[in-house]
XYZ file of C-alpha atoms in Angstrom:
642
model
C -13.144 -43.102 78.842
C -13.344 -46.602 80.312
C -12.076 -45.270 83.675
C -15.077 -42.936 83.722
C -17.479 -45.879 83.266
C -15.784 -47.871 86.053
C -15.845 -44.950 88.491
C -19.444 -43.974 87.728
C -21.029 -47.399 87.220
C -23.672 -46.863 89.926
C -24.616 -43.482 88.460
C -25.012 -45.048 85.008
C -27.206 -47.809 86.425
C -29.589 -45.222 87.889
C -29.590 -43.323 84.596
C -30.541 -46.467 82.706
C -33.406 -47.141 85.116
C -34.689 -43.593 84.629
C -34.594 -44.025 80.842
C -35.912 -47.568 80.515
C -38.722 -47.754 83.069
C -40.797 -44.883 81.583
C -40.349 -46.453 78.162
C -41.984 -49.642 79.411
C -44.790 -47.577 80.919
C -45.590 -45.784 77.664
C -44.824 -48.532 75.145
C -45.498 -51.658 77.129
C -43.472 -54.849 77.101
C -45.013 -55.765 73.760
C -43.512 -52.642 72.243
C -39.996 -53.737 73.149
C -40.646 -57.250 71.943
C -42.026 -55.866 68.693
C -38.777 -54.073 68.001
C -37.096 -57.434 67.518
C -39.868 -59.199 65.620
C -38.498 -58.059 62.259
C -35.005 -59.206 63.184
C -36.289 -62.653 64.224
C -38.471 -63.071 61.130
C -37.527 -66.067 59.009
C -36.666 -65.206 55.413
C -35.578 -68.709 54.358
C -35.203 -72.250 55.657
C -32.558 -74.908 55.087
C -33.157 -78.411 56.453
C -35.904 -76.986 58.663
C -33.610 -74.361 60.233
C -34.470 -70.708 59.712
C -32.297 -67.953 58.314
C -33.539 -64.833 60.083
C -33.757 -61.282 58.864
C -31.041 -60.345 61.381
C -28.684 -63.015 60.028
C -29.321 -61.823 56.480
C -28.624 -58.205 57.476
C -25.442 -59.187 59.316
C -24.175 -61.247 56.378
C -24.808 -58.328 54.013
C -22.965 -55.948 56.346
C -19.995 -58.322 56.603
C -19.834 -58.613 52.824
C -19.696 -54.822 52.448
C -16.983 -54.534 55.123
C -14.959 -57.316 53.476
C -15.022 -55.539 50.120
C -14.135 -52.222 51.785
C -11.091 -53.796 53.467
C -9.898 -55.080 50.096
C -10.695 -51.824 48.287
C -10.827 -48.718 50.517
C -12.215 -46.637 47.623
C -15.223 -48.936 47.235
C -18.592 -47.151 47.360
C -20.925 -49.152 49.675
C -23.924 -47.657 47.843
C -23.245 -50.203 45.093
C -24.603 -52.834 47.512
C -27.620 -50.680 48.365
C -30.066 -52.473 46.069
C -32.583 -55.348 46.274
C -30.501 -57.317 43.752
C -27.353 -57.088 45.886
C -29.223 -58.133 49.030
C -30.820 -61.048 47.189
C -27.379 -62.202 46.087
C -26.226 -62.082 49.712
C -29.180 -64.273 50.708
C -28.294 -66.782 47.982
C -24.719 -66.962 49.308
C -26.024 -67.455 52.843
C -28.353 -70.262 51.714
C -25.481 -71.911 49.837
C -23.330 -71.804 52.982
C -26.075 -73.394 55.080
C -26.651 -76.122 52.484
C -22.942 -76.904 52.328
C -22.642 -76.992 56.118
C -25.580 -79.373 56.359
C -24.000 -81.606 53.709
C -20.592 -81.547 55.423
C -22.223 -82.540 58.699
C -24.214 -85.328 57.065
C -21.080 -86.667 55.323
C -18.971 -86.294 58.502
C -16.448 -84.064 56.709
C -14.190 -82.598 59.379
C -10.858 -80.799 59.490
C -8.283 -81.906 62.063
C -6.338 -79.466 64.228
C -3.063 -80.491 62.546
C -4.398 -79.768 59.046
C -5.878 -76.484 60.223
C -2.541 -75.363 61.695
C -0.571 -76.548 58.665
C -2.829 -74.648 56.285
C -2.630 -71.458 58.328
C 1.175 -71.669 58.557
C 1.758 -72.276 54.825
C -1.061 -70.665 52.838
C 0.016 -67.250 51.432
C -3.480 -65.820 51.866
C -2.943 -65.795 55.650
C 0.500 -64.144 55.536
C -1.013 -60.786 56.463
C -2.363 -62.034 59.806
C 0.536 -64.314 60.782
C 3.038 -63.201 63.386
C 6.751 -63.933 62.727
C 6.518 -66.935 65.070
C 3.629 -68.406 63.045
C 0.868 -67.507 65.509
C -2.208 -65.519 64.559
C -2.149 -61.738 64.979
C -4.975 -61.192 67.446
C -4.952 -57.411 67.002
C -5.667 -57.698 63.264
C -8.443 -60.195 63.960
C -9.925 -57.901 66.584
C -9.997 -55.087 64.023
C -12.286 -57.334 61.968
C -14.437 -58.162 64.986
C -13.053 -61.708 65.381
C -11.423 -63.582 68.231
C -8.801 -66.239 67.490
C -11.313 -68.961 68.446
C -13.948 -67.510 66.099
C -11.384 -67.255 63.302
C -10.357 -70.896 63.797
C -14.013 -71.969 63.834
C -14.740 -70.156 60.582
C -11.599 -71.477 58.904
C -12.414 -75.042 59.948
C -15.945 -74.533 58.672
C -14.725 -73.201 55.319
C -12.389 -76.158 54.837
C -15.142 -78.640 55.586
C -17.525 -76.858 53.221
C -14.937 -76.823 50.428
C -14.685 -80.605 50.637
C -18.362 -80.889 49.714
C -17.995 -79.572 46.170
C -14.351 -80.555 45.688
C -15.362 -84.133 44.989
C -17.521 -82.881 42.106
C -15.715 -79.825 40.719
C -12.294 -81.365 41.315
C -13.117 -84.479 39.311
C -15.018 -82.847 36.468
C -14.301 -84.605 33.175
C -15.124 -83.752 29.601
C -14.115 -86.139 26.858
C -11.679 -84.969 24.216
C -14.283 -85.527 21.523
C -16.919 -83.448 23.298
C -14.417 -80.699 24.066
C -13.149 -80.559 20.481
C -16.661 -80.494 19.020
C -17.731 -77.712 21.357
C -14.619 -75.621 20.797
C -14.805 -76.153 17.027
C -18.406 -74.991 17.010
C -17.643 -71.922 19.081
C -14.306 -70.841 17.574
C -14.702 -72.039 13.984
C -14.302 -69.573 11.097
C -16.399 -69.384 7.986
C -15.404 -67.919 4.657
C -18.106 -65.438 3.692
C -18.946 -62.912 0.989
C -20.894 -60.141 2.703
C -22.869 -57.405 0.923
C -24.439 -54.646 3.033
C -27.342 -52.375 2.150
C -26.820 -49.521 4.613
C -29.854 -47.380 5.327
C -27.667 -44.246 5.435
C -26.930 -44.692 1.730
C -30.637 -44.302 0.839
C -31.482 -41.104 2.711
C -31.006 -38.863 -0.346
C -33.611 -40.920 -2.217
C -36.268 -40.215 0.404
C -38.611 -37.233 0.033
C -41.277 -37.484 2.754
C -44.596 -35.670 2.304
C -46.512 -33.662 4.883
C -48.873 -36.610 5.214
C -45.917 -38.852 6.029
C -44.794 -36.454 8.752
C -48.310 -36.186 10.184
C -48.732 -39.968 10.303
C -45.329 -40.507 11.945
C -46.001 -37.759 14.497
C -49.387 -39.225 15.475
C -48.196 -42.833 15.614
C -48.479 -43.921 19.300
C -45.196 -45.804 18.924
C -43.405 -42.473 18.416
C -45.398 -40.259 20.765
C -42.827 -40.379 23.583
C -40.153 -38.969 21.237
C -42.022 -35.678 20.903
C -42.944 -34.965 24.482
C -41.615 -32.339 26.850
C -40.643 -34.310 29.975
C -42.337 -33.615 33.266
C -40.453 -31.016 35.237
C -40.671 -29.076 38.445
C -39.544 -25.827 40.001
C -38.233 -26.583 43.449
C -36.705 -25.036 46.523
C -34.301 -26.924 48.739
C -31.871 -26.600 51.634
C -28.514 -28.269 52.171
C -27.087 -29.113 55.580
C -23.397 -29.916 55.199
C -19.959 -29.096 56.580
C -19.703 -25.915 54.522
C -22.956 -24.591 55.973
C -21.936 -25.521 59.509
C -18.423 -24.144 59.031
C -19.781 -20.675 58.271
C -21.431 -20.635 61.684
C -18.314 -21.649 63.614
C -16.530 -18.926 65.606
C -12.852 -19.486 66.336
C -10.625 -17.404 68.602
C -6.857 -17.152 68.781
C -6.772 -19.112 72.022
C -8.346 -22.147 70.291
C -5.792 -21.975 67.480
C -2.861 -21.560 69.832
C -3.978 -24.500 71.970
C -4.356 -26.711 68.890
C -0.854 -25.706 67.779
C 0.593 -26.665 71.156
C -1.288 -29.969 71.430
C -0.264 -31.007 67.907
C 3.290 -29.701 67.921
C 4.632 -32.937 66.410
C 2.606 -32.315 63.230
C 4.450 -29.063 62.640
C 7.927 -30.315 63.484
C 10.263 -31.843 60.905
C 11.355 -35.307 62.163
C 14.909 -35.283 63.457
C 17.377 -37.500 61.597
C 20.961 -38.470 62.323
C 23.732 -39.560 59.993
C 26.238 -41.950 61.462
C 29.033 -44.331 60.586
C 29.821 -47.494 62.507
C 32.255 -50.330 62.804
C 30.541 -53.653 63.536
C 32.149 -56.761 64.932
C 29.399 -59.299 64.342
C 28.354 -61.568 67.203
C 24.802 -62.867 67.080
C 23.064 -63.037 70.448
C 22.693 -66.825 70.009
C 26.502 -67.344 70.082
C 28.157 -68.760 73.207
C 29.304 -66.148 75.725
C 32.966 -66.906 75.041
C 32.588 -66.110 71.352
C 30.801 -62.867 72.105
C 33.564 -61.880 74.518
C 36.152 -62.406 71.768
C 34.138 -60.150 69.461
C 33.865 -57.521 72.178
C 37.605 -57.639 72.787
C 38.264 -57.063 69.097
C 35.899 -54.075 69.075
C 37.643 -52.606 72.120
C 41.012 -53.011 70.407
C 39.716 -51.145 67.367
C 38.373 -48.408 69.644
C 41.833 -48.063 71.182
C 43.386 -47.704 67.722
C 40.767 -45.129 66.838
C 41.494 -43.055 69.925
C 45.100 -42.713 68.777
C 44.043 -41.483 65.326
C 40.367 -40.334 65.148
C 40.748 -39.545 61.440
C 41.261 -43.255 60.655
C 37.597 -44.182 61.314
C 36.680 -44.725 57.662
C 39.840 -46.753 56.966
C 39.302 -48.956 60.026
C 35.668 -49.517 59.029
C 36.609 -50.595 55.499
C 39.176 -53.105 56.783
C 37.439 -54.430 59.892
C 33.674 -53.769 59.927
C 31.608 -56.904 59.375
C 28.600 -54.988 58.053
C 29.028 -55.540 54.289
C 26.451 -52.888 53.407
C 28.306 -50.006 55.060
C 31.928 -51.194 55.299
C 32.670 -50.363 51.649
C 31.530 -46.780 52.393
C 33.755 -46.382 55.413
C 30.926 -47.409 57.746
C 28.512 -44.695 56.517
C 24.846 -45.511 57.207
C 23.424 -42.300 55.686
C 20.552 -40.467 57.455
C 18.051 -42.402 59.565
C 15.175 -41.459 61.819
C 13.991 -42.803 65.121
C 12.764 -46.378 64.931
C 15.039 -47.313 62.042
C 17.762 -48.875 64.225
C 17.704 -51.219 67.204
C 17.196 -49.310 70.438
C 20.754 -49.417 71.919
C 22.149 -48.167 68.611
C 19.477 -45.458 68.272
C 19.845 -44.241 71.861
C 23.596 -43.897 71.416
C 23.395 -42.151 68.039
C 20.809 -39.649 69.266
C 22.816 -39.082 72.456
C 25.987 -38.010 70.633
C 26.791 -34.641 69.128
C 28.001 -34.309 65.559
C 31.645 -35.412 65.405
C 31.515 -37.450 68.639
C 32.391 -41.160 68.775
C 30.840 -43.715 71.103
C 32.406 -46.460 73.109
C 31.729 -50.118 72.321
C 27.927 -50.565 72.091
C 26.367 -54.023 72.381
C 23.284 -55.021 70.331
C 21.790 -58.360 69.257
C 23.960 -58.152 66.131
C 27.273 -57.689 67.897
C 29.459 -54.780 68.995
C 29.471 -51.342 67.398
C 31.620 -48.252 67.449
C 29.428 -45.328 66.339
C 30.363 -41.871 65.112
C 27.690 -39.231 64.402
C 28.648 -37.298 61.270
C 25.610 -35.049 60.645
C 22.077 -34.228 61.747
C 19.057 -32.578 60.204
C 15.386 -31.893 60.955
C 13.861 -31.240 64.334
C 12.843 -27.754 63.225
C 9.450 -26.543 64.351
C 7.356 -24.390 61.993
C 6.245 -21.150 63.583
C 2.639 -20.616 64.616
C 2.308 -17.734 62.154
C 3.397 -19.923 59.219
C 0.788 -22.611 59.944
C -2.026 -20.456 61.357
C -4.189 -20.629 58.201
C -3.721 -24.404 58.021
C -4.693 -24.784 61.681
C -7.757 -22.562 61.290
C -8.980 -24.677 58.361
C -8.537 -27.896 60.341
C -10.131 -26.555 63.534
C -13.050 -25.126 61.545
C -13.522 -28.494 59.823
C -13.540 -30.367 63.147
C -15.987 -27.944 64.746
C -18.180 -28.049 61.627
C -18.176 -31.850 61.770
C -19.228 -31.693 65.416
C -22.033 -29.212 64.697
C -23.196 -31.271 61.713
C -23.375 -34.439 63.834
C -25.376 -32.584 66.471
C -27.732 -31.001 63.931
C -28.343 -33.960 61.587
C -31.032 -35.700 63.642
C -32.867 -32.467 64.460
C -32.733 -31.357 60.803
C -34.256 -34.699 59.778
C -37.053 -34.394 62.337
C -37.788 -30.748 61.595
C -38.288 -31.110 57.826
C -40.611 -34.045 58.558
C -42.603 -32.570 61.442
C -43.051 -29.146 59.796
C -43.413 -30.515 56.307
C -45.344 -27.572 54.841
C -42.302 -25.289 54.696
C -38.501 -25.277 54.709
C -38.330 -21.933 56.516
C -38.062 -23.480 60.022
C -34.751 -25.218 59.192
C -33.560 -22.179 57.214
C -34.132 -19.945 60.247
C -32.786 -22.372 62.842
C -29.564 -23.279 61.065
C -29.128 -20.079 59.015
C -29.185 -22.042 55.761
C -29.595 -20.689 52.243
C -32.958 -21.443 50.636
C -31.917 -22.506 47.131
C -34.128 -22.748 44.049
C -33.979 -24.619 40.745
C -36.205 -24.696 37.657
C -36.743 -27.412 35.075
C -35.807 -30.248 37.432
C -36.660 -33.635 35.883
C -36.861 -37.160 37.273
C -33.405 -37.979 35.932
C -30.282 -35.884 36.626
C -29.464 -33.475 33.799
C -26.034 -34.080 32.201
C -24.728 -30.760 33.530
C -26.232 -31.035 37.017
C -24.033 -31.034 40.119
C -24.475 -31.388 43.860
C -27.870 -32.550 45.187
C -29.519 -32.025 41.789
C -27.260 -34.787 40.430
C -28.455 -37.228 43.114
C -30.998 -39.832 41.872
C -32.076 -40.413 45.486
C -32.989 -36.762 45.977
C -34.823 -36.579 42.639
C -36.730 -39.772 43.462
C -37.806 -38.174 46.752
C -38.966 -34.990 44.955
C -41.062 -37.003 42.515
C -42.637 -39.279 45.110
C -46.448 -39.211 45.198
C -46.641 -37.701 48.687
C -44.322 -34.782 47.862
C -46.009 -33.998 44.526
C -49.609 -34.497 45.594
C -49.513 -32.992 49.094
C -46.803 -30.343 48.527
C -44.775 -31.673 51.447
C -41.079 -31.480 52.165
C -39.069 -34.493 51.178
C -37.481 -36.483 53.955
C -33.856 -35.566 54.662
C -31.844 -37.340 51.972
C -28.149 -38.126 52.308
C -26.741 -37.073 48.938
C -23.053 -37.204 49.896
C -20.855 -37.783 52.924
C -21.821 -35.280 55.650
C -24.565 -33.787 53.479
C -28.334 -33.858 54.076
C -30.834 -32.278 51.702
C -34.565 -31.630 51.861
C -36.643 -30.052 49.112
C -40.187 -29.313 48.062
C -41.935 -28.817 44.723
C -43.151 -25.248 44.160
C -44.583 -25.807 40.682
C -45.080 -29.025 38.706
C -45.607 -29.470 34.977
C -46.644 -32.883 33.672
C -45.206 -34.380 30.508
C -46.976 -33.010 27.421
C -46.881 -33.451 23.684
C -45.011 -30.780 21.772
C -46.779 -29.294 18.713
C -45.734 -30.690 15.332
C -44.486 -27.288 14.199
C -42.030 -27.225 17.083
C -40.606 -30.708 16.453
C -41.017 -30.827 12.669
C -37.309 -31.320 11.914
C -37.051 -34.087 14.505
C -40.113 -35.806 12.997
C -38.724 -35.461 9.482
C -35.417 -37.056 10.564
C -37.353 -40.012 11.965
C -39.403 -40.434 8.780
C -36.300 -40.238 6.570
C -34.504 -42.855 8.677
C -37.502 -45.212 8.617
C -38.104 -44.878 4.860
C -34.382 -45.200 4.059
C -34.227 -48.407 6.120
C -37.291 -49.718 4.280
C -35.663 -49.029 0.896
C -32.436 -50.719 1.994
C -34.317 -53.789 3.220
C -36.381 -53.997 0.036
C -33.293 -53.906 -2.184
C -31.493 -56.327 0.086
C -34.311 -58.849 -0.047
C -34.530 -58.481 -3.810
C -30.809 -59.120 -4.099
C -31.115 -62.213 -1.910
C -33.934 -63.617 -4.052
C -31.929 -63.034 -7.253
C -28.833 -64.744 -5.844
C -30.857 -67.719 -4.684
C -32.213 -68.060 -8.208
C -28.714 -67.814 -9.719
C -26.302 -69.071 -7.005
C -23.293 -69.013 -9.367
C -23.522 -65.227 -9.752
C -20.268 -63.470 -8.895
C -21.101 -60.914 -6.189
C -17.885 -59.061 -6.916
C -16.759 -58.805 -3.283
C -13.669 -60.425 -1.779
C -14.408 -63.225 0.721
C -13.589 -62.676 4.394
C -13.301 -64.848 7.484
C -15.971 -64.599 10.157
C -16.150 -66.185 13.622
C -18.160 -65.695 16.799
C -15.205 -63.756 18.201
C -16.029 -60.928 15.766
C -19.446 -60.035 17.198
C -18.261 -56.554 18.171
C -16.932 -55.929 14.664
C -19.871 -57.189 12.582
C -22.683 -56.939 15.085
C -24.554 -59.714 16.835
C -27.302 -60.150 14.221
C -24.875 -60.533 11.300
C -22.436 -62.821 13.104
C -25.068 -65.168 14.520
C -26.936 -65.389 11.201
C -23.728 -66.397 9.379
C -22.685 -68.886 12.059
C -26.224 -70.305 12.173
C -26.151 -71.561 8.569
C -26.106 -75.368 8.376
C -22.480 -76.322 7.503
C -23.755 -79.378 5.607
C -25.518 -77.139 3.063
C -22.660 -74.882 1.985
C -22.381 -72.764 -0.005
C -25.574 -71.072 1.084
C -27.171 -67.591 1.139
C -28.712 -65.860 4.142
C -30.467 -62.505 4.478
C -29.984 -60.450 7.641
C -32.467 -57.816 8.778
C -30.438 -55.041 10.444
C -33.479 -53.010 11.476
C -32.843 -49.267 11.276
C -29.359 -49.955 9.841
C -30.715 -51.662 6.735
C -30.082 -55.169 5.402
C -27.221 -57.540 4.622
C -26.831 -60.539 2.294
C -24.191 -63.154 3.100
C -22.954 -66.044 0.986
C -21.377 -68.587 3.326
C -18.789 -70.497 1.309
C -17.061 -72.932 3.638
C -15.875 -73.761 7.167
C -12.125 -73.135 7.548
C -11.176 -74.165 11.087
C -10.715 -72.225 14.282
C -10.067 -68.505 14.565
C -6.282 -67.912 14.902
C -7.000 -65.693 17.919
C -7.370 -68.950 19.840
C -3.636 -69.629 19.800
C -3.451 -71.847 22.871
C -5.660 -74.859 22.159
C -4.648 -76.570 25.406
C -5.693 -73.549 27.451
C -9.039 -73.372 25.649
C -9.640 -77.044 26.374
C -8.767 -76.547 30.062
C -11.216 -73.657 30.258
C -13.914 -75.816 28.691
C -13.267 -78.603 31.200
C -13.364 -76.081 34.055
C -16.686 -74.733 32.782
C -17.995 -78.298 32.597
C -16.836 -78.974 36.164
C -18.480 -75.749 37.364
C -21.731 -76.753 35.666
C -21.644 -80.140 37.395
C -20.950 -78.450 40.732
C -23.921 -76.110 40.249
C -26.143 -79.049 39.340
C -24.977 -80.886 42.473
C -25.670 -77.800 44.566
C -29.171 -77.634 43.082
C -29.756 -81.249 44.068
C -28.531 -80.521 47.593
C -30.989 -77.622 47.868
C -33.806 -80.023 47.030
C -32.502 -82.625 49.477
C -32.394 -80.130 52.339
C -35.713 -78.554 51.322
C -34.587 -74.977 50.837
C -37.524 -72.584 51.166
C -37.439 -68.820 50.583
C -40.184 -66.643 52.023
C -41.066 -64.555 48.963
C -43.197 -62.129 50.970
C -40.474 -61.475 53.532
C -37.771 -60.934 50.920
C -40.079 -58.730 48.831
C -40.859 -56.664 51.916
C -37.150 -56.193 52.579
C -36.597 -55.150 48.967
C -39.410 -52.594 49.123
C -38.020 -51.239 52.402
C -34.593 -50.877 50.806
C -36.154 -48.968 47.895
C -38.070 -46.694 50.226
C -34.972 -46.019 52.308
C -33.095 -45.276 49.107
C -35.504 -42.436 48.322
């Protein structure tokens, strides 16, 4: 491809002139400049220096690519939100603040320290060559040169020094740590009596008036509404649709089979045994000659009695892994052995023995004992597989060619989907009862929130237009239109009577439970020595999931200086609870490692100090965020998401 560009450079220059000059004529120079205005727009400032929209976009893209490299199954759509972009901007601002601080404090990283860190830190093992140098190919795959990598690493080290002096020296006194941990992990002995609303439902007998009042209460109106829904028609452009339009002949399949013969051939493997007389390439020549002479002597013995190979290997081979097996190396494929060894093994027939072969490890005598693989599957046996692959590739090509035109056509002829149906021979699909949110059983485009958002946009509903082409999956574009729309409406009481009655029963049962619970609390407060008749239990903040947040926090919120003490807990629709807090009994035994808990507290304290320091640095360097610019970006993201 690059040879084509070199040979036709003059032709390409003329082509560019033909394309660009008319564009200037029609759009004007200002039009081209305007294309970059958004990219140059400042979204924030640090120490008077702007962070542009383009820098923000690039940082967000790099973050997505970094996560994808670490987790190939990561869905980049998770970052397709205003919140995720805002977080990226915060990280970018933090970096700029730290760089400004490092520069002001003259924090630098020497070349020696940079090299030492790269050579010893395990996190760089994946991009280090065996000789300790950086793997330029791996860096290039990430869009980095070695100089850019070194610059970024030096920058990161300098930035880390800024907060290290704060977070690395964070200190929390033993007294403060113990008091905090005691307060958080302490247990309290409690007698807990619950008044569950479910236990009172049989005592509730709602009247028709009760049902009518509950039904008409504005607070409950949304519970008895039929949601807005629409009947729609839509078209799907995807690989399946394109694949049905692909015609394939036998010549195409045969050519693909020939060009990809290696895919349908079992890799050839050889099994060999060897006798090794070790002589590392770093040894003096005289020592290697002695090793060679010994190998040649063994070869001479072998020629007298070829059947003694295994015995000679056991006694003389200096390869401990294979010597005990008579020199057997089992099966190996190409690339598994050093080249001289491989070339010899693959050049021998089964049963043949080599001469003395020199490698970097020493001198070998090789005997090939078996071979397997190398068999090519017939065209007939793989024809169906090839047809599927060729059809997929051609469908991918047709989809790529059609995607832009499909997008333009549903927009330009927005009063009907028939033009794209006719042009691409697509199926015009229909669906009824489509709501704003995907139905639990929905699949395909109807399960896509982006497509449903587009259907329910004001322009599509009000003007009966096609939606824009929406990407609902990889290699899948969808456009739809609303044929009939039904707004949300209240359902008649007769139709939802049982649902209304269930709501009334639940509300009245909860009211009864709360009334009895409050009465019980008042009685116990009047006679605190009353035996509740329930075994005490231990409660701590670590049991929030077991008891519920309201109950746990109410118990732990009782003043420990006023124990024993009663507290009432409103559980809302679940009823009421009365707790008698008896005493504080130390930390929850779940916290077995006190030292670890203290270390975590100190780390949290250090992190808090670091965040406070970072906040002060933001004020020092006068960080400013353009709220209008960031809000505009967020709204654009939302619109694009539809």
